[in-house]
């Protein structure tokens, strides 16, 4: 990976004369310029052969380069940047392992429909193609293809601007996703006359163009919605990504239809909105006769439209990707196009339709929500010491809700489920979590991407296990002095810290980590402010102070080892257990 750039034996390309700058430039300069021309002003990555100088040149071109300790986290940052800004985040990696580490994040971005571009240096082609064994030799393009939205290789410096435009358009057009751009070492190092290079740059026109749905599809959707007795609107992270916030709010409020937000759509309308059905998920699934999906997939997170769902219910789907329609359940009114123009049309034509919603439907949802919320508030109010997830979240809730513009990053098992339920969001795109794959190991990268791409403060609420995947990049938060507070909910393990090993071994149980670990000492190592808290009172005080400081902070939140249960709320995903583990 990041081998010493001066190691002569590591270079597999013939030695080239250095370019005579400014009359001559290299492929690296052309690449940095091409990125700048299309509007890229930030890049996330980890340098080494053959891309070190590219990062320096990019900085020289005014592109902020955020250098990480692990490529996967740089990729998570680029992906989060893409989600929050609706423009591709850019990840830079070295060849072989660096490429592979970053690729996991690019694939994850593709699954989540976030636009990003992974640019990776790759070794000289000839020995790779003949499998002769070369420095970091790997057929990276072949690996990436099929796992990401699009993958390209550029071999000649004069093709670089075209390659960048192509990658950029592929990342943001239609359903957004991750794009891989392979740039070979000879291409990066190739020398061109500056005058010839200058002629290569043309400002791309109309880089993002909205796709308008057909009026008949929109009218069909409105007619179906108007016919519903118990309609519901289901908002997904595609709705948050679309940045049509006012229109979504207007549509919900003008129709008066209750809405249910998926976890990253929380805050599109405030969670305490009178039409929020966030606490009445089962009722929406079981009773709604028409559900309008806006930027949400009927995937596993929604039982793929089966199970609890009303078998006679019908669906409307506002969706950019035509292949998504009918993929799990019949969609009675598909609306293929961008959410914003679709809502423009629907708002303009709403008055032509007479709604048939039952008078008691909203009241029913509100009554159920009230009961659930009262019981939930009681659970959060118990100030248990040692802390459970709930008592810790009761403390965090007050502080985070008093700072609504803070972006909340969240991962873990119980820490994910309970934080999502406990902390109300009131602004769009202020919650970033492990999303569609429900993966672990997005925390530090996403926190950095959120802070860098928006300039806002971030709080990351991390399970102790989840933090372990990306913890070293807390040092990146410190090096760049970002306003990020990381809270580690330490219950000493995966799910919890009381897993018992079988009698045949003296090793720790597979789920056991370290209940006594002092994560705050890691913060000290990199110069952040740190806290170790054992009571809800200490936690809320520390968190309020940390957010107000707008500086890197790390809070070790000591929980009880028996706080938490297997797979959070979704234990059914684990195969039936033959082993009497206590998790
Ligand atoms: P959630 O997990 O929150 O339910 P998903 O990621 O499953 O959300 O679904 C998001 C959907 O939104 C994807 O199918 C994606 O194609 C779609 N989408 C993304 N951007 C837009 C847009 N601008 N207009 C319409 N649909 C979009
Ligand atoms: Mg844990």
PDB file of C-alpha atoms in Angstrom, residues 215-452:
ATOM      1  CA  UNK A 215     -48.399  13.196 -16.608  1.00  0.00           C
ATOM      2  CA  UNK A 216     -50.638  10.140 -17.016  1.00  0.00           C
ATOM      3  CA  UNK A 217     -48.561   8.262 -14.419  1.00  0.00           C
ATOM      4  CA  UNK A 218     -48.877  11.204 -12.043  1.00  0.00           C
ATOM      5  CA  UNK A 219     -52.649  11.475 -12.582  1.00  0.00           C
ATOM      6  CA  UNK A 220     -53.053   7.729 -12.006  1.00  0.00           C
ATOM      7  CA  UNK A 221     -51.167   8.111  -8.732  1.00  0.00           C
ATOM      8  CA  UNK A 222     -53.265  11.076  -7.618  1.00  0.00           C
ATOM      9  CA  UNK A 223     -56.511   9.293  -8.485  1.00  0.00           C
ATOM     10  CA  UNK A 224     -55.458   6.222  -6.475  1.00  0.00           C
ATOM     11  CA  UNK A 225     -54.376   8.306  -3.511  1.00  0.00           C
ATOM     12  CA  UNK A 226     -57.638  10.239  -3.586  1.00  0.00           C
ATOM     13  CA  UNK A 227     -59.627   7.002  -3.537  1.00  0.00           C
ATOM     14  CA  UNK A 228     -57.928   5.755  -0.345  1.00  0.00           C
ATOM     15  CA  UNK A 229     -59.737   5.486   2.976  1.00  0.00           C
ATOM     16  CA  UNK A 230     -56.588   4.963   5.014  1.00  0.00           C
ATOM     17  CA  UNK A 231     -53.717   6.370   2.968  1.00  0.00           C
ATOM     18  CA  UNK A 232     -50.142   6.737   4.183  1.00  0.00           C
ATOM     19  CA  UNK A 233     -47.000   8.315   2.783  1.00  0.00           C
ATOM     20  CA  UNK A 234     -43.754   6.456   3.312  1.00  0.00           C
ATOM     21  CA  UNK A 235     -40.603   8.554   3.021  1.00  0.00           C
ATOM     22  CA  UNK A 236     -37.235   6.947   2.317  1.00  0.00           C
ATOM     23  CA  UNK A 237     -33.715   8.287   2.166  1.00  0.00           C
ATOM     24  CA  UNK A 238     -34.188   8.882  -1.569  1.00  0.00           C
ATOM     25  CA  UNK A 239     -36.719  11.545  -0.572  1.00  0.00           C
ATOM     26  CA  UNK A 240     -34.135  13.141   1.704  1.00  0.00           C
ATOM     27  CA  UNK A 241     -31.464  12.863  -0.995  1.00  0.00           C
ATOM     28  CA  UNK A 242     -33.734  14.537  -3.572  1.00  0.00           C
ATOM     29  CA  UNK A 243     -33.642  17.813  -1.610  1.00  0.00           C
ATOM     30  CA  UNK A 244     -37.294  18.577  -2.321  1.00  0.00           C
ATOM     31  CA  UNK A 245     -37.916  19.236   1.369  1.00  0.00           C
ATOM     32  CA  UNK A 246     -40.496  22.034   1.115  1.00  0.00           C
ATOM     33  CA  UNK A 247     -42.510  20.181  -1.486  1.00  0.00           C
ATOM     34  CA  UNK A 248     -42.647  17.006   0.554  1.00  0.00           C
ATOM     35  CA  UNK A 249     -43.790  18.992   3.580  1.00  0.00           C
ATOM     36  CA  UNK A 250     -46.402  20.823   1.529  1.00  0.00           C
ATOM     37  CA  UNK A 251     -47.699  17.604   0.024  1.00  0.00           C
ATOM     38  CA  UNK A 252     -48.105  15.920   3.408  1.00  0.00           C
ATOM     39  CA  UNK A 253     -49.719  18.970   4.965  1.00  0.00           C
ATOM     40  CA  UNK A 254     -52.059  19.788   2.081  1.00  0.00           C
ATOM     41  CA  UNK A 255     -53.301  16.221   1.763  1.00  0.00           C
ATOM     42  CA  UNK A 256     -53.341  15.734   5.550  1.00  0.00           C
ATOM     43  CA  UNK A 257     -52.132  12.158   5.049  1.00  0.00           C
ATOM     44  CA  UNK A 258     -50.048  10.571   7.830  1.00  0.00           C
ATOM     45  CA  UNK A 259     -46.452   9.805   6.911  1.00  0.00           C
ATOM     46  CA  UNK A 260     -43.897   7.280   8.105  1.00  0.00           C
ATOM     47  CA  UNK A 261     -40.183   8.128   7.689  1.00  0.00           C
ATOM     48  CA  UNK A 262     -37.525   5.470   7.214  1.00  0.00           C
ATOM     49  CA  UNK A 263     -34.562   6.050   9.505  1.00  0.00           C
ATOM     50  CA  UNK A 264     -32.613   8.439   7.272  1.00  0.00           C
ATOM     51  CA  UNK A 265     -35.792  10.245   6.176  1.00  0.00           C
ATOM     52  CA  UNK A 266     -36.386  11.262   9.781  1.00  0.00           C
ATOM     53  CA  UNK A 267     -36.414  15.052   9.986  1.00  0.00           C
ATOM     54  CA  UNK A 268     -37.776  15.663   6.471  1.00  0.00           C
ATOM     55  CA  UNK A 269     -40.731  16.735   8.563  1.00  0.00           C
ATOM     56  CA  UNK A 270     -40.057  17.043  12.277  1.00  0.00           C
ATOM     57  CA  UNK A 271     -40.579  13.728  14.076  1.00  0.00           C
ATOM     58  CA  UNK A 272     -43.079  15.399  16.414  1.00  0.00           C
ATOM     59  CA  UNK A 273     -45.248  16.618  13.510  1.00  0.00           C
ATOM     60  CA  UNK A 274     -48.969  15.920  14.101  1.00  0.00           C
ATOM     61  CA  UNK A 275     -49.104  13.788  10.934  1.00  0.00           C
ATOM     62  CA  UNK A 276     -46.087  11.683  11.890  1.00  0.00           C
ATOM     63  CA  UNK A 277     -46.901   7.977  12.043  1.00  0.00           C
ATOM     64  CA  UNK A 278     -43.391   7.118  13.203  1.00  0.00           C
ATOM     65  CA  UNK A 279     -44.762   5.410  16.322  1.00  0.00           C
ATOM     66  CA  UNK A 280     -47.545   3.649  14.415  1.00  0.00           C
ATOM     67  CA  UNK A 281     -45.556   1.585  11.924  1.00  0.00           C
ATOM     68  CA  UNK A 282     -47.569  -1.603  12.463  1.00  0.00           C
ATOM     69  CA  UNK A 283     -50.860   0.219  12.003  1.00  0.00           C
ATOM     70  CA  UNK A 284     -49.659   1.769   8.749  1.00  0.00           C
ATOM     71  CA  UNK A 285     -48.523  -1.612   7.460  1.00  0.00           C
ATOM     72  CA  UNK A 286     -51.593  -3.539   8.544  1.00  0.00           C
ATOM     73  CA  UNK A 287     -54.332  -1.048   7.818  1.00  0.00           C
ATOM     74  CA  UNK A 288     -53.325   1.342   5.037  1.00  0.00           C
ATOM     75  CA  UNK A 289     -55.191   0.685   1.809  1.00  0.00           C
ATOM     76  CA  UNK A 290     -52.925   2.930  -0.284  1.00  0.00           C
ATOM     77  CA  UNK A 291     -49.298   3.647   0.546  1.00  0.00           C
ATOM     78  CA  UNK A 292     -47.354   6.213  -1.417  1.00  0.00           C
ATOM     79  CA  UNK A 293     -43.638   5.395  -1.367  1.00  0.00           C
ATOM     80  CA  UNK A 294     -41.457   8.437  -1.959  1.00  0.00           C
ATOM     81  CA  UNK A 295     -37.789   7.538  -2.524  1.00  0.00           C
ATOM     82  CA  UNK A 296     -38.097   4.293  -0.555  1.00  0.00           C
ATOM     83  CA  UNK A 297     -37.626   0.694  -1.630  1.00  0.00           C
ATOM     84  CA  UNK A 298     -39.839  -2.158  -0.519  1.00  0.00           C
ATOM     85  CA  UNK A 299     -36.747  -4.120   0.480  1.00  0.00           C
ATOM     86  CA  UNK A 300     -35.985  -6.200   3.583  1.00  0.00           C
ATOM     87  CA  UNK A 301     -36.323  -3.155   5.810  1.00  0.00           C
ATOM     88  CA  UNK A 302     -40.013  -3.120   4.856  1.00  0.00           C
ATOM     89  CA  UNK A 303     -40.487  -6.910   4.804  1.00  0.00           C
ATOM     90  CA  UNK A 304     -40.335  -6.614   1.018  1.00  0.00           C
ATOM     91  CA  UNK A 305     -43.978  -5.498   1.079  1.00  0.00           C
ATOM     92  CA  UNK A 306     -45.234  -8.777   2.571  1.00  0.00           C
ATOM     93  CA  UNK A 307     -45.661 -10.140   6.093  1.00  0.00           C
ATOM     94  CA  UNK A 308     -47.537  -7.624   8.169  1.00  0.00           C
ATOM     95  CA  UNK A 309     -48.550  -5.494   5.189  1.00  0.00           C
ATOM     96  CA  UNK A 310     -52.241  -5.314   4.318  1.00  0.00           C
ATOM     97  CA  UNK A 311     -52.547  -7.907   1.514  1.00  0.00           C
ATOM     98  CA  UNK A 312     -55.204  -5.779  -0.171  1.00  0.00           C
ATOM     99  CA  UNK A 313     -53.237  -2.562   0.125  1.00  0.00           C
ATOM    100  CA  UNK A 314     -52.041  -0.883  -3.033  1.00  0.00           C
ATOM    101  CA  UNK A 315     -48.866   1.069  -3.651  1.00  0.00           C
ATOM    102  CA  UNK A 316     -47.879   4.247  -5.425  1.00  0.00           C
ATOM    103  CA  UNK A 317     -44.133   4.616  -5.928  1.00  0.00           C
ATOM    104  CA  UNK A 318     -42.236   7.808  -6.761  1.00  0.00           C
ATOM    105  CA  UNK A 319     -38.922   6.423  -7.934  1.00  0.00           C
ATOM    106  CA  UNK A 320     -36.107   7.388 -10.287  1.00  0.00           C
ATOM    107  CA  UNK A 321     -35.184   3.837 -11.277  1.00  0.00           C
ATOM    108  CA  UNK A 322     -37.766   2.044 -13.462  1.00  0.00           C
ATOM    109  CA  UNK A 323     -36.258  -1.353 -12.567  1.00  0.00           C
ATOM    110  CA  UNK A 324     -37.221  -0.871  -8.932  1.00  0.00           C
ATOM    111  CA  UNK A 325     -40.929  -0.966  -9.776  1.00  0.00           C
ATOM    112  CA  UNK A 326     -42.720  -4.286  -9.040  1.00  0.00           C
ATOM    113  CA  UNK A 327     -39.460  -5.815  -7.805  1.00  0.00           C
ATOM    114  CA  UNK A 328     -41.062  -7.139  -4.615  1.00  0.00           C
ATOM    115  CA  UNK A 329     -44.699  -6.360  -4.771  1.00  0.00           C
ATOM    116  CA  UNK A 330     -47.111  -5.133  -7.409  1.00  0.00           C
ATOM    117  CA  UNK A 331     -47.075  -1.358  -7.718  1.00  0.00           C
ATOM    118  CA  UNK A 332     -50.481  -0.058  -8.785  1.00  0.00           C
ATOM    119  CA  UNK A 333     -49.266   3.434  -9.657  1.00  0.00           C
ATOM    120  CA  UNK A 334     -45.590   3.676 -10.552  1.00  0.00           C
ATOM    121  CA  UNK A 335     -44.256   7.204 -11.089  1.00  0.00           C
ATOM    122  CA  UNK A 336     -40.835   6.990 -12.659  1.00  0.00           C
ATOM    123  CA  UNK A 337     -38.973  10.268 -12.423  1.00  0.00           C
ATOM    124  CA  UNK A 338     -37.350  12.711 -10.065  1.00  0.00           C
ATOM    125  CA  UNK A 339     -39.241  13.338  -6.873  1.00  0.00           C
ATOM    126  CA  UNK A 340     -39.175  17.112  -7.149  1.00  0.00           C
ATOM    127  CA  UNK A 341     -40.918  17.600 -10.518  1.00  0.00           C
ATOM    128  CA  UNK A 342     -43.326  14.776  -9.643  1.00  0.00           C
ATOM    129  CA  UNK A 343     -44.347  16.625  -6.503  1.00  0.00           C
ATOM    130  CA  UNK A 344     -44.566  19.904  -8.413  1.00  0.00           C
ATOM    131  CA  UNK A 345     -47.116  18.311 -10.719  1.00  0.00           C
ATOM    132  CA  UNK A 346     -49.000  16.636  -7.910  1.00  0.00           C
ATOM    133  CA  UNK A 347     -49.206  19.818  -5.871  1.00  0.00           C
ATOM    134  CA  UNK A 348     -50.397  21.787  -8.899  1.00  0.00           C
ATOM    135  CA  UNK A 349     -53.099  19.213  -9.688  1.00  0.00           C
ATOM    136  CA  UNK A 350     -54.140  18.147  -6.208  1.00  0.00           C
ATOM    137  CA  UNK A 351     -57.262  20.276  -6.116  1.00  0.00           C
ATOM    138  CA  UNK A 352     -58.697  18.395  -9.098  1.00  0.00           C
ATOM    139  CA  UNK A 353     -59.083  15.312  -6.899  1.00  0.00           C
ATOM    140  CA  UNK A 354     -61.463  14.797  -4.023  1.00  0.00           C
ATOM    141  CA  UNK A 355     -59.850  12.923  -1.154  1.00  0.00           C
ATOM    142  CA  UNK A 356     -61.872  10.101   0.433  1.00  0.00           C
ATOM    143  CA  UNK A 357     -59.754   9.611   3.571  1.00  0.00           C
ATOM    144  CA  UNK A 358     -61.733   8.314   6.551  1.00  0.00           C
ATOM    145  CA  UNK A 359     -62.412  11.045   9.070  1.00  0.00           C
ATOM    146  CA  UNK A 360     -61.077   8.908  11.922  1.00  0.00           C
ATOM    147  CA  UNK A 361     -57.859   7.657  10.295  1.00  0.00           C
ATOM    148  CA  UNK A 362     -55.523  10.430  11.388  1.00  0.00           C
ATOM    149  CA  UNK A 363     -57.036  10.434  14.865  1.00  0.00           C
ATOM    150  CA  UNK A 364     -56.474   6.674  15.107  1.00  0.00           C
ATOM    151  CA  UNK A 365     -52.788   7.088  14.224  1.00  0.00           C
ATOM    152  CA  UNK A 366     -52.455   9.987  16.626  1.00  0.00           C
ATOM    153  CA  UNK A 367     -54.042   8.039  19.472  1.00  0.00           C
ATOM    154  CA  UNK A 368     -51.745   5.051  18.939  1.00  0.00           C
ATOM    155  CA  UNK A 369     -48.743   7.355  18.669  1.00  0.00           C
ATOM    156  CA  UNK A 370     -49.681   9.130  21.879  1.00  0.00           C
ATOM    157  CA  UNK A 371     -49.895   5.882  23.823  1.00  0.00           C
ATOM    158  CA  UNK A 372     -46.630   4.537  22.414  1.00  0.00           C
ATOM    159  CA  UNK A 373     -44.822   7.830  22.962  1.00  0.00           C
ATOM    160  CA  UNK A 374     -45.963   8.072  26.589  1.00  0.00           C
ATOM    161  CA  UNK A 375     -44.729   4.555  27.345  1.00  0.00           C
ATOM    162  CA  UNK A 376     -41.477   5.249  25.525  1.00  0.00           C
ATOM    163  CA  UNK A 377     -40.870   8.512  27.379  1.00  0.00           C
ATOM    164  CA  UNK A 378     -41.291   6.620  30.653  1.00  0.00           C
ATOM    165  CA  UNK A 379     -38.635   4.138  29.578  1.00  0.00           C
ATOM    166  CA  UNK A 380     -36.189   6.927  28.706  1.00  0.00           C
ATOM    167  CA  UNK A 381     -36.814   8.783  31.951  1.00  0.00           C
ATOM    168  CA  UNK A 382     -35.405   6.029  34.175  1.00  0.00           C
ATOM    169  CA  UNK A 383     -31.940   7.189  35.181  1.00  0.00           C
ATOM    170  CA  UNK A 384     -30.354   3.761  35.651  1.00  0.00           C
ATOM    171  CA  UNK A 385     -26.778   3.537  36.953  1.00  0.00           C
ATOM    172  CA  UNK A 386     -24.833   1.758  35.572  1.00  0.00           C
ATOM    173  CA  UNK A 387     -26.396   3.066  32.412  1.00  0.00           C
ATOM    174  CA  UNK A 388     -28.420   1.075  29.911  1.00  0.00           C
ATOM    175  CA  UNK A 389     -28.836   2.176  26.296  1.00  0.00           C
ATOM    176  CA  UNK A 390     -32.118   3.763  27.341  1.00  0.00           C
ATOM    177  CA  UNK A 391     -30.850   5.803  30.260  1.00  0.00           C
ATOM    178  CA  UNK A 392     -27.850   6.957  28.226  1.00  0.00           C
ATOM    179  CA  UNK A 393     -30.159   7.923  25.355  1.00  0.00           C
ATOM    180  CA  UNK A 394     -32.514   9.715  27.717  1.00  0.00           C
ATOM    181  CA  UNK A 395     -29.521  11.908  28.576  1.00  0.00           C
ATOM    182  CA  UNK A 396     -28.389  12.343  24.955  1.00  0.00           C
ATOM    183  CA  UNK A 397     -31.905  13.091  23.701  1.00  0.00           C
ATOM    184  CA  UNK A 398     -32.292  16.357  25.599  1.00  0.00           C
ATOM    185  CA  UNK A 399     -28.965  17.676  24.400  1.00  0.00           C
ATOM    186  CA  UNK A 400     -29.192  16.601  20.759  1.00  0.00           C
ATOM    187  CA  UNK A 401     -32.764  17.801  20.349  1.00  0.00           C
ATOM    188  CA  UNK A 402     -31.681  21.174  21.786  1.00  0.00           C
ATOM    189  CA  UNK A 403     -29.063  21.307  18.994  1.00  0.00           C
ATOM    190  CA  UNK A 404     -31.195  20.349  15.986  1.00  0.00           C
ATOM    191  CA  UNK A 405     -28.647  21.418  13.375  1.00  0.00           C
ATOM    192  CA  UNK A 406     -26.125  18.852  14.568  1.00  0.00           C
ATOM    193  CA  UNK A 407     -25.832  15.895  12.177  1.00  0.00           C
ATOM    194  CA  UNK A 408     -26.281  12.571  13.955  1.00  0.00           C
ATOM    195  CA  UNK A 409     -24.195   9.615  12.762  1.00  0.00           C
ATOM    196  CA  UNK A 410     -25.257   6.320  14.264  1.00  0.00           C
ATOM    197  CA  UNK A 411     -24.186   2.690  14.118  1.00  0.00           C
ATOM    198  CA  UNK A 412     -24.256  -0.406  16.252  1.00  0.00           C
ATOM    199  CA  UNK A 413     -26.839  -3.083  17.017  1.00  0.00           C
ATOM    200  CA  UNK A 414     -28.829  -1.963  20.064  1.00  0.00           C
ATOM    201  CA  UNK A 415     -27.102   1.413  19.841  1.00  0.00           C
ATOM    202  CA  UNK A 416     -28.473   1.836  16.324  1.00  0.00           C
ATOM    203  CA  UNK A 417     -32.020   0.663  16.993  1.00  0.00           C
ATOM    204  CA  UNK A 418     -32.456   2.469  20.273  1.00  0.00           C
ATOM    205  CA  UNK A 419     -30.894   5.746  19.146  1.00  0.00           C
ATOM    206  CA  UNK A 420     -33.092   5.812  16.040  1.00  0.00           C
ATOM    207  CA  UNK A 421     -36.172   5.351  18.198  1.00  0.00           C
ATOM    208  CA  UNK A 422     -35.127   7.672  21.013  1.00  0.00           C
ATOM    209  CA  UNK A 423     -33.791  10.747  19.284  1.00  0.00           C
ATOM    210  CA  UNK A 424     -36.224  12.883  17.326  1.00  0.00           C
ATOM    211  CA  UNK A 425     -34.917  14.654  14.263  1.00  0.00           C
ATOM    212  CA  UNK A 426     -36.337  17.935  13.105  1.00  0.00           C
ATOM    213  CA  UNK A 427     -34.257  18.820  10.047  1.00  0.00           C
ATOM    214  CA  UNK A 428     -33.775  16.915   6.770  1.00  0.00           C
ATOM    215  CA  UNK A 429     -30.546  14.974   6.130  1.00  0.00           C
ATOM    216  CA  UNK A 430     -29.382  15.225   9.732  1.00  0.00           C
ATOM    217  CA  UNK A 431     -29.266  11.492  10.360  1.00  0.00           C
ATOM    218  CA  UNK A 432     -26.729   9.199   8.684  1.00  0.00           C
ATOM    219  CA  UNK A 433     -26.613   5.548   9.659  1.00  0.00           C
ATOM    220  CA  UNK A 434     -25.594   2.087   8.479  1.00  0.00           C
ATOM    221  CA  UNK A 435     -28.488   2.242   6.007  1.00  0.00           C
ATOM    222  CA  UNK A 436     -29.582  -0.441   3.548  1.00  0.00           C
ATOM    223  CA  UNK A 437     -27.046  -3.159   4.291  1.00  0.00           C
ATOM    224  CA  UNK A 438     -27.124  -2.407   8.038  1.00  0.00           C
ATOM    225  CA  UNK A 439     -23.337  -2.672   8.030  1.00  0.00           C
ATOM    226  CA  UNK A 440     -20.894  -1.843  10.810  1.00  0.00           C
ATOM    227  CA  UNK A 441     -17.873   0.330  10.208  1.00  0.00           C
ATOM    228  CA  UNK A 442     -19.174   3.542   8.716  1.00  0.00           C
ATOM    229  CA  UNK A 443     -18.907   5.730  11.807  1.00  0.00           C
ATOM    230  CA  UNK A 444     -15.740   7.816  11.715  1.00  0.00           C
ATOM    231  CA  UNK A 445     -15.741   8.094   7.910  1.00  0.00           C
ATOM    232  CA  UNK A 446     -19.360   9.226   7.773  1.00  0.00           C
ATOM    233  CA  UNK A 447     -18.848  11.670  10.624  1.00  0.00           C
ATOM    234  CA  UNK A 448     -15.883  13.190   8.798  1.00  0.00           C
ATOM    235  CA  UNK A 449     -17.721  13.302   5.460  1.00  0.00           C
ATOM    236  CA  UNK A 450     -20.708  14.967   7.120  1.00  0.00           C
ATOM    237  CA  UNK A 451     -18.598  17.580   8.912  1.00  0.00           C
ATOM    238  CA  UNK A 452     -16.381  18.363   5.922  1.00  0.00           C
TER     239      UNK A 452
END
